[in-house]
Short mmCIF file of C-alpha atoms and ligand atoms in Angstrom, two decimals:
data_model
loop_
_atom_site.label_atom_id
_atom_site.label_comp_id
_atom_site.label_asym_id
_atom_site.label_seq_id
_atom_site.Cartn_x
_atom_site.Cartn_y
_atom_site.Cartn_z
CA UNK A 1 -9.90 -30.51 18.67
CA UNK A 2 -7.46 -28.16 16.92
CA UNK A 3 -9.20 -25.59 14.68
CA UNK A 4 -7.48 -23.61 11.92
CA UNK A 5 -8.01 -20.39 13.88
CA UNK A 6 -9.63 -19.24 17.08
CA UNK A 7 -10.15 -16.21 19.26
CA UNK A 8 -8.36 -15.57 22.54
CA UNK A 9 -10.63 -13.97 25.13
CA UNK A 10 -9.00 -13.01 28.44
CA UNK A 11 -10.52 -11.97 31.78
CA UNK A 12 -9.47 -8.42 30.92
CA UNK A 13 -11.48 -8.57 27.68
CA UNK A 14 -14.52 -9.84 29.58
CA UNK A 15 -14.19 -7.08 32.16
CA UNK A 16 -13.97 -4.44 29.40
CA UNK A 17 -17.24 -5.68 27.89
CA UNK A 18 -18.96 -5.93 31.28
CA UNK A 19 -17.88 -2.39 32.16
CA UNK A 20 -19.44 -1.10 28.96
CA UNK A 21 -22.62 -3.12 29.50
CA UNK A 22 -22.93 -1.42 32.90
CA UNK A 23 -22.30 2.04 31.43
CA UNK A 24 -24.81 4.48 29.94
CA UNK A 25 -24.19 3.41 26.36
CA UNK A 26 -24.66 0.11 24.57
CA UNK A 27 -24.15 1.81 21.21
CA UNK A 28 -23.06 5.22 19.91
CA UNK A 29 -21.09 5.80 23.08
CA UNK A 30 -17.47 6.75 23.82
CA UNK A 31 -15.86 3.32 23.21
CA UNK A 32 -16.32 3.56 19.46
CA UNK A 33 -14.27 6.75 19.08
CA UNK A 34 -11.71 5.41 21.56
CA UNK A 35 -11.35 2.24 19.49
CA UNK A 36 -11.07 4.26 16.27
CA UNK A 37 -8.35 6.53 17.66
CA UNK A 38 -6.35 3.63 19.12
CA UNK A 39 -6.68 1.60 15.92
CA UNK A 40 -5.61 4.51 13.70
CA UNK A 41 -2.55 4.95 15.90
CA UNK A 42 -1.73 1.23 15.74
CA UNK A 43 -2.01 1.14 11.94
CA UNK A 44 -0.37 4.54 11.44
CA UNK A 45 -3.14 6.29 9.52
CA UNK A 46 -5.03 9.56 10.10
CA UNK A 47 -8.65 8.38 10.23
CA UNK A 48 -10.49 5.21 11.24
CA UNK A 49 -14.21 4.45 11.07
CA UNK A 50 -15.51 1.47 13.07
CA UNK A 51 -18.38 -0.42 11.48
CA UNK A 52 -20.59 -3.50 11.93
CA UNK A 53 -18.30 -5.93 10.06
CA UNK A 54 -15.68 -6.13 7.31
CA UNK A 55 -18.31 -6.57 4.60
CA UNK A 56 -20.08 -3.37 5.67
CA UNK A 57 -16.67 -1.66 5.58
CA UNK A 58 -16.18 -2.78 1.98
CA UNK A 59 -19.69 -1.69 0.99
CA UNK A 60 -19.20 1.76 2.54
CA UNK A 61 -15.92 2.03 0.61
CA UNK A 62 -17.49 1.35 -2.77
CA UNK A 63 -20.31 3.77 -1.89
CA UNK A 64 -17.88 6.49 -0.79
CA UNK A 65 -15.83 6.03 -3.97
CA UNK A 66 -18.98 6.35 -6.04
CA UNK A 67 -19.00 2.93 -7.72
CA UNK A 68 -21.98 2.79 -10.09
CA UNK A 69 -23.53 0.33 -12.53
CA UNK A 70 -21.11 -0.41 -15.33
CA UNK A 71 -17.95 0.51 -13.39
CA UNK A 72 -15.22 -2.11 -13.69
CA UNK A 73 -13.14 -3.05 -10.65
CA UNK A 74 -10.23 -5.51 -10.58
CA UNK A 75 -9.63 -7.98 -7.75
CA UNK A 76 -8.15 -11.39 -6.99
CA UNK A 77 -10.13 -14.64 -7.11
CA UNK A 78 -8.26 -15.96 -4.03
CA UNK A 79 -10.02 -14.05 -1.29
CA UNK A 80 -13.23 -14.10 0.70
CA UNK A 81 -16.26 -13.34 -1.49
CA UNK A 82 -16.91 -9.99 0.20
CA UNK A 83 -13.80 -8.45 -1.46
CA UNK A 84 -15.61 -8.79 -4.80
CA UNK A 85 -19.23 -8.54 -3.67
CA UNK A 86 -18.81 -4.93 -2.51
CA UNK A 87 -18.50 -3.94 -6.17
CA UNK A 88 -21.71 -5.79 -7.03
CA UNK A 89 -23.61 -4.09 -4.18
CA UNK A 90 -23.19 -0.85 -6.16
CA UNK A 91 -23.96 -2.48 -9.51
CA UNK A 92 -20.33 -2.50 -10.68
CA UNK A 93 -18.65 -5.27 -12.62
CA UNK A 94 -15.99 -7.46 -10.97
CA UNK A 95 -13.00 -8.20 -13.18
CA UNK A 96 -10.88 -10.98 -11.74
CA UNK A 97 -7.16 -11.08 -12.42
CA UNK A 98 -4.87 -14.02 -11.68
CA UNK A 99 -2.55 -14.50 -8.70
CA UNK A 100 1.23 -14.69 -8.44
CA UNK A 101 1.87 -18.38 -7.67
CA UNK A 102 4.77 -17.52 -5.35
CA UNK A 103 2.99 -15.01 -3.10
CA UNK A 104 -0.63 -16.15 -3.67
CA UNK A 105 -1.46 -12.40 -4.05
CA UNK A 106 -2.98 -10.49 -6.97
CA UNK A 107 -0.27 -10.44 -9.66
CA UNK A 108 0.57 -6.85 -10.53
CA UNK A 109 1.91 -7.88 -13.95
CA UNK A 110 -1.43 -9.48 -14.83
CA UNK A 111 -3.25 -6.34 -13.64
CA UNK A 112 -0.94 -4.12 -15.70
CA UNK A 113 -1.61 -6.24 -18.79
CA UNK A 114 -5.36 -5.95 -18.23
CA UNK A 115 -5.15 -2.17 -17.85
CA UNK A 116 -2.88 -1.75 -20.87
CA UNK A 117 -5.11 -3.80 -23.13
CA UNK A 118 -8.05 -1.37 -22.84
CA UNK A 119 -8.40 2.39 -23.32
CA UNK A 120 -7.64 4.45 -20.19
CA UNK A 121 -10.76 4.96 -18.11
CA UNK A 122 -12.07 1.43 -18.74
CA UNK A 123 -11.37 0.42 -15.13
CA UNK A 124 -12.26 2.52 -12.09
CA UNK A 125 -10.57 0.70 -9.24
CA UNK A 126 -8.39 -2.11 -7.91
CA UNK A 127 -8.97 -4.12 -4.72
CA UNK A 128 -5.73 -5.89 -3.73
CA UNK A 129 -6.02 -8.25 -0.74
CA UNK A 130 -3.28 -8.91 1.83
CA UNK A 131 -4.24 -12.56 1.55
CA UNK A 132 -3.25 -14.80 4.49
CA UNK A 133 -1.58 -11.76 6.09
CA UNK A 134 1.06 -11.16 3.44
CA UNK A 135 1.26 -7.46 2.62
CA UNK A 136 0.69 -6.40 -0.97
CA UNK A 137 3.36 -4.04 -2.38
CA UNK A 138 0.99 -1.09 -2.53
CA UNK A 139 3.65 1.35 -3.61
CA UNK A 140 3.83 -0.51 -6.91
CA UNK A 141 0.05 -0.79 -7.16
CA UNK A 142 -0.33 2.96 -6.44
CA UNK A 143 1.99 3.87 -9.31
CA UNK A 144 0.05 1.57 -11.63
CA UNK A 145 -3.33 2.85 -10.43
CA UNK A 146 -2.22 6.45 -10.94
CA UNK A 147 -1.19 5.70 -14.52
CA UNK A 148 -4.71 4.50 -15.26
CA UNK A 149 -6.77 6.81 -13.01
CA UNK A 150 -7.90 4.04 -10.67
CA UNK A 151 -8.63 4.17 -6.97
CA UNK A 152 -7.39 1.44 -4.57
CA UNK A 153 -9.20 -0.28 -1.71
CA UNK A 154 -6.79 -2.43 0.29
CA UNK A 155 -8.54 -5.42 1.85
CA UNK A 156 -6.38 -5.79 4.97
CA UNK A 157 -8.71 -8.16 6.84
CA UNK A 158 -5.89 -10.69 7.20
CA UNK A 159 -3.07 -8.30 7.95
CA UNK A 160 -3.34 -5.92 10.92
CA UNK A 161 0.27 -5.30 11.94
CA UNK A 162 1.60 -6.60 8.61
CA UNK A 163 3.87 -4.47 6.43
CA UNK A 164 5.94 -4.36 3.27
CA UNK A 165 9.25 -2.57 2.72
CA UNK A 166 8.97 0.34 0.28
CA UNK A 167 11.55 1.51 -2.26
CA UNK A 168 13.18 3.74 0.40
CA UNK A 169 13.61 0.83 2.78
CA UNK A 170 10.77 1.98 5.07
CA UNK A 171 8.14 -0.26 6.63
CA UNK A 172 4.69 0.48 5.22
CA UNK A 173 2.02 -1.01 7.45
CA UNK A 174 -1.10 -2.52 5.93
CA UNK A 175 -3.96 -0.05 5.93
CA UNK A 176 -1.80 2.99 6.74
CA UNK A 177 -3.35 4.97 3.91
CA UNK A 178 -0.04 6.05 2.34
CA UNK A 179 -0.88 4.31 -0.94
CA UNK A 180 -4.45 3.00 -0.89
CA UNK A 181 -7.38 5.43 -0.86
CA UNK A 182 -9.16 3.26 1.68
CA UNK A 183 -8.40 0.07 3.59
CA UNK A 184 -10.60 -2.28 5.57
CA UNK A 185 -10.27 -4.72 8.46
CA UNK A 186 -12.54 -7.37 9.99
CA UNK A 187 -12.86 -8.33 13.65
CA UNK A 188 -14.49 -11.70 13.05
CA UNK A 189 -13.34 -14.17 15.76
CA UNK A 190 -10.71 -15.94 13.62
CA UNK A 191 -9.00 -12.62 12.83
CA UNK A 192 -6.11 -11.06 14.80
CA UNK A 193 -8.45 -8.77 16.75
CA UNK A 194 -11.89 -10.14 17.62
CA UNK A 195 -15.01 -8.20 18.54
CA UNK A 196 -17.61 -10.85 17.60
CA UNK A 197 -18.69 -9.05 14.46
CA UNK A 198 -16.94 -5.80 13.64
CA UNK A 199 -14.88 -3.95 11.08
CA UNK A 200 -12.77 -0.86 10.54
CA UNK A 201 -12.07 1.44 7.61
CA UNK A 202 -8.81 3.38 7.58
CA UNK A 203 -7.78 6.29 5.37
CA UNK A 204 -5.70 9.46 5.18
CA UNK A 205 -8.31 11.19 3.01
CA UNK A 206 -10.42 13.61 5.06
CA UNK A 207 -13.13 13.98 2.41
CA UNK A 208 -13.67 10.23 2.23
CA UNK A 209 -13.58 10.03 6.04
CA UNK A 210 -16.44 12.56 6.35
CA UNK A 211 -18.44 10.72 3.70
CA UNK A 212 -17.95 7.39 5.49
CA UNK A 213 -19.16 8.82 8.80
CA UNK A 214 -22.33 10.01 7.10
CA UNK A 215 -22.94 6.77 5.15
CA UNK A 216 -22.40 4.67 8.31
CA UNK A 217 -25.42 6.34 9.97
CA UNK A 218 -28.24 6.58 7.41
CA UNK A 219 -26.66 9.53 5.56
CA UNK A 220 -27.48 11.72 8.55
CA UNK A 221 -25.29 14.69 9.56
CA UNK A 222 -25.43 16.64 12.80
CA UNK A 223 -23.35 19.76 12.26
CA UNK A 224 -24.45 23.41 11.98
CA UNK A 225 -21.83 24.04 9.28
CA UNK A 226 -23.20 21.32 6.99
CA UNK A 227 -26.97 21.94 7.15
CA UNK A 228 -28.67 23.03 3.94
CA UNK A 229 -32.22 23.62 5.22
CA UNK A 230 -32.81 27.04 6.80
CA UNK A 231 -32.73 27.76 10.53
CA UNK A 232 -36.35 28.88 10.43
CA UNK A 233 -37.42 25.63 8.72
CA UNK A 234 -35.52 23.72 11.39
CA UNK A 235 -37.60 25.54 14.02
CA UNK A 236 -34.91 27.81 15.47
CA UNK A 237 -34.61 31.61 15.79
CA UNK A 238 -30.92 32.59 15.60
CA UNK A 239 -29.44 29.10 15.42
CA UNK A 240 -30.39 25.50 14.64
CA UNK A 241 -32.20 23.85 17.55
CA UNK A 242 -30.29 21.14 19.42
CA UNK A 243 -32.56 18.31 18.20
CA UNK A 244 -32.01 19.16 14.56
CA UNK A 245 -30.24 16.83 12.10
CA UNK A 246 -30.36 16.28 8.35
CA UNK A 247 -30.33 13.21 6.15
CA UNK A 248 -28.25 14.41 3.22
CA UNK A 249 -27.59 11.14 1.42
CA UNK A 250 -28.77 7.56 1.32
CA UNK A 251 -26.85 5.75 4.04
CA UNK A 252 -27.17 2.64 6.15
CA UNK A 253 -27.01 1.54 9.76
CA UNK A 254 -23.55 -0.05 9.68
CA UNK A 255 -22.59 0.96 13.23
CA UNK A 256 -20.66 -1.23 15.65
CA UNK A 257 -21.95 -1.39 19.25
CA UNK A 258 -20.07 0.07 22.20
CA UNK A 259 -19.53 -3.29 23.88
CA UNK A 260 -18.04 -4.71 20.67
CA UNK A 261 -15.78 -1.66 20.43
CA UNK A 262 -14.77 -2.22 24.09
CA UNK A 263 -13.80 -5.82 23.24
CA UNK A 264 -11.91 -4.72 20.13
CA UNK A 265 -10.07 -2.05 22.10
CA UNK A 266 -9.07 -4.54 24.78
CA UNK A 267 -7.92 -7.05 22.14
CA UNK A 268 -5.94 -4.37 20.31
CA UNK A 269 -3.68 -4.05 23.36
CA UNK A 270 -2.48 -7.62 22.74
CA UNK A 271 -2.30 -7.40 18.95
CA UNK A 272 1.49 -7.25 18.81
CA UNK A 273 1.84 -10.13 21.25
CA UNK A 274 -0.40 -12.25 19.03
CA UNK A 275 1.56 -11.27 15.95
CA UNK A 276 4.85 -12.34 17.53
CA UNK A 277 3.38 -15.74 18.39
CA UNK A 278 1.93 -16.15 14.88
CA UNK A 279 5.38 -15.46 13.42
CA UNK A 280 6.96 -18.04 15.75
CA UNK A 281 4.43 -20.65 14.67
CA UNK A 282 5.09 -19.80 11.00
CA UNK A 283 8.84 -20.20 11.46
CA UNK A 284 8.35 -23.68 12.95
CA UNK A 285 6.04 -24.73 10.10
CA UNK A 286 8.45 -23.39 7.51
CA UNK A 287 11.39 -25.26 8.97
CA UNK A 288 9.40 -28.47 9.41
CA UNK A 289 8.18 -28.57 5.81
CA UNK A 290 11.27 -27.17 4.10
CA UNK A 291 12.41 -29.56 1.38
CA UNK A 292 9.68 -32.15 2.06
CA UNK A 293 8.80 -33.89 -1.20
CA UNK A 294 5.03 -33.63 -0.62
CA UNK A 295 5.18 -29.83 -0.26
CA UNK A 296 4.77 -27.87 -3.49
CA UNK A 297 4.68 -24.48 -1.80
CA UNK A 298 4.13 -22.81 1.56
CA UNK A 299 3.57 -19.40 3.10
CA UNK A 300 7.16 -19.50 4.33
CA UNK A 301 8.95 -16.92 6.43
CA UNK A 302 8.41 -13.51 4.89
CA UNK A 303 9.23 -10.19 6.53
CA UNK A 304 6.09 -8.27 7.47
CA UNK A 305 3.76 -11.26 7.00
CA UNK A 306 0.96 -11.12 9.59
CA UNK A 307 0.09 -14.85 9.29
CA UNK A 308 -3.65 -14.84 9.58
CA UNK A 309 -3.21 -18.12 7.71
CA UNK A 310 -0.32 -20.49 7.11
CA UNK A 311 -0.84 -22.16 3.74
CA UNK A 312 0.73 -25.36 2.46
CA UNK A 313 0.39 -26.50 -1.15
CA UNK A 314 0.44 -30.28 -1.19
CA UNK A 315 -0.23 -33.36 -3.30
CA UNK A 316 -3.29 -35.40 -2.28
CA UNK A 317 -4.82 -32.46 -0.44
CA UNK A 318 -8.16 -34.30 0.03
CA UNK A 319 -6.42 -37.27 1.65
CA UNK A 320 -4.47 -35.01 3.99
CA UNK A 321 -7.52 -32.92 4.90
CA UNK A 322 -9.57 -36.03 5.78
CA UNK A 323 -6.68 -37.64 7.68
CA UNK A 324 -6.22 -34.48 9.76
CA UNK A 325 -9.94 -34.40 10.56
CA UNK A 326 -9.75 -38.01 11.75
CA UNK A 327 -7.08 -36.76 14.15
CA UNK A 328 -9.26 -33.86 15.32
CA UNK A 329 -7.24 -31.31 13.36
CA UNK A 330 -9.59 -29.00 11.47
CA UNK A 331 -7.51 -27.47 8.69
CA UNK A 332 -9.34 -25.28 6.17
CA UNK A 333 -9.24 -24.38 2.50
CA UNK A 334 -8.78 -20.70 1.61
CA UNK A 335 -10.23 -20.09 -0.87
CA UNK A 336 -12.44 -21.64 -3.50
CA UNK A 337 -11.70 -19.21 -6.37
CA UNK A 338 -14.53 -16.68 -6.37
CA UNK A 339 -14.82 -16.39 -10.14
CA UNK A 340 -16.01 -20.02 -10.18
CA UNK A 341 -18.72 -19.52 -7.57
CA UNK A 342 -22.11 -20.09 -9.25
CA UNK A 343 -23.01 -16.43 -8.67
CA UNK A 344 -19.98 -15.20 -10.65
CA UNK A 345 -20.21 -17.92 -13.33
CA UNK A 346 -23.45 -16.25 -14.45
CA UNK A 347 -21.32 -13.31 -15.66
CA UNK A 348 -19.36 -15.64 -17.95
CA UNK A 349 -16.42 -16.63 -15.71
CA UNK A 350 -15.41 -20.23 -16.36
CA UNK A 351 -12.77 -22.82 -15.51
CA UNK A 352 -9.46 -22.01 -17.17
CA UNK A 353 -9.91 -18.22 -16.85
CA UNK A 354 -7.53 -17.95 -13.86
CA UNK A 355 -5.20 -20.96 -14.28
CA UNK A 356 -2.82 -20.05 -11.44
CA UNK A 357 -5.60 -19.44 -8.92
CA UNK A 358 -7.34 -22.62 -9.99
CA UNK A 359 -4.15 -24.64 -9.67
CA UNK A 360 -3.52 -23.10 -6.24
CA UNK A 361 -7.02 -24.16 -5.15
CA UNK A 362 -6.29 -27.78 -6.10
CA UNK A 363 -3.41 -27.98 -3.63
CA UNK A 364 -3.87 -25.41 -0.84
CA UNK A 365 -4.63 -26.17 2.79
CA UNK A 366 -4.52 -23.71 5.71
CA UNK A 367 -2.92 -25.22 8.80
CA UNK A 368 -3.94 -24.34 12.36
CA UNK A 369 -2.60 -20.86 13.17
CA UNK A 370 -3.63 -18.90 16.26
CA UNK A 371 -1.63 -17.33 19.11
CA UNK A 372 -2.86 -19.69 21.83
CA UNK A 373 -1.86 -22.81 19.92
CA UNK A 374 0.72 -24.54 22.11
CA UNK A 375 4.06 -25.94 20.92
CA UNK A 376 2.73 -29.43 21.68
CA UNK A 377 -0.36 -28.86 19.55
CA UNK A 378 1.77 -27.60 16.68
CA UNK A 379 4.08 -30.63 16.98
CA UNK A 380 1.00 -32.87 16.88
CA UNK A 381 -0.17 -31.14 13.67
CA UNK A 382 3.25 -31.41 12.01
CA UNK A 383 3.65 -35.07 13.01
CA UNK A 384 0.20 -35.91 11.66
CA UNK A 385 1.08 -34.35 8.29
CA UNK A 386 4.46 -36.08 8.07
CA UNK A 387 2.89 -39.42 9.14
CA UNK A 388 0.19 -39.10 6.48
CA UNK A 389 2.73 -38.77 3.68
CA UNK A 390 4.96 -41.51 5.15
CA UNK A 391 2.10 -44.04 4.92
C1 LIG B 1 -10.30 -11.04 2.97
C2 LIG B 1 -11.61 -10.77 3.65
N1 LIG B 1 -12.34 -9.72 3.23
C3 LIG B 1 -13.51 -9.41 3.82
C4 LIG B 1 -14.02 -10.16 4.86
C5 LIG B 1 -15.35 -9.79 5.44
O1 LIG B 1 -15.30 -9.52 6.80
P1 LIG B 1 -16.55 -9.80 7.77
O2 LIG B 1 -16.66 -11.30 7.94
O3 LIG B 1 -16.20 -9.10 9.03
O4 LIG B 1 -17.75 -9.22 7.09
C6 LIG B 1 -13.27 -11.23 5.35
C7 LIG B 1 -13.71 -12.00 6.53
O5 LIG B 1 -14.17 -13.05 6.54
C8 LIG B 1 -12.05 -11.58 4.71
O6 LIG B 1 -11.33 -12.62 5.11
#
């Protein structure tokens, strides 16, 4: 059986988890901070906050940015539902904007048009997604967002290690906080770094960082400098007693456990290795499908692409999908456009609203892509696809 993606757990990973299980902390221990520091260094940002999963990371972002009922936030329909749902959790309105058919990413020209058509202040934020692992040009999005007073959350779940080249010729790594206010990652098993469930928020903004720490743990702070109740109320004489803490806002329990953080930390050490292998696999796919008449589009070889997914756009996608399954190859479809999910249709979204995303959905198929896929397995996948269209 060849899945579209899978985790790679080594003996070292297992040992890291076992060591933590045998330690004093199962949660709220030292591994979480260690993971955050190592991840921030890997991504190249100042602050990282580890959380329970990528969806929790998105929710904390919209909370920290103060999304409220009536706020309008723009995102792409070709992403996992959570990229949009985080706006709804805070009562905001999701405004979908179409994709660029070449990159499969949110089309900045369509977003600009949307912003220009309404008075400034109509939209509060933009959530671009590094879909499939291809980095969004956030420098361009930042300039646009600044013109219209919008914040940016970069959904980098697919792109740890990915980058784009900025106007000065420098590499800008996904989630590095140079352009987006906040970025998020997921450590679901099919992602580059797996911790079972898990997520990370990255930012260069200290104020948002402090807010996120508080929101992650019930809105509770434990810091003498931040307390607002008096020392005498707290039960101390000259200083706050050691047990004292304050709940200063309405937060959640979105913490990751220490043994998950230990697994994430161990996986992080091999992140670059995995990325190299993903890029090798992509190059072989690209070469194999180049110029084939049944291929309408493909992820291709793109500098800085992190290849969470390798997408082909084909004719007779249903036939190919079923044929691959018969051969124990479990390709996947990413994604059913979110604006046409029954939940979002209730807000008036309908077929024809996002023609490029809808056309993409008719043809897309994600091929197996994971670092432990062998050359032989990849050859088997490619041969099966070529054989199907030769029939
Ligand atoms: C683009 C994108 N955003 C958000 C998420 C949510 O992450 P999680 O599954 O960790 O909640 C995912 C993961 O499935 C994703 O692919």
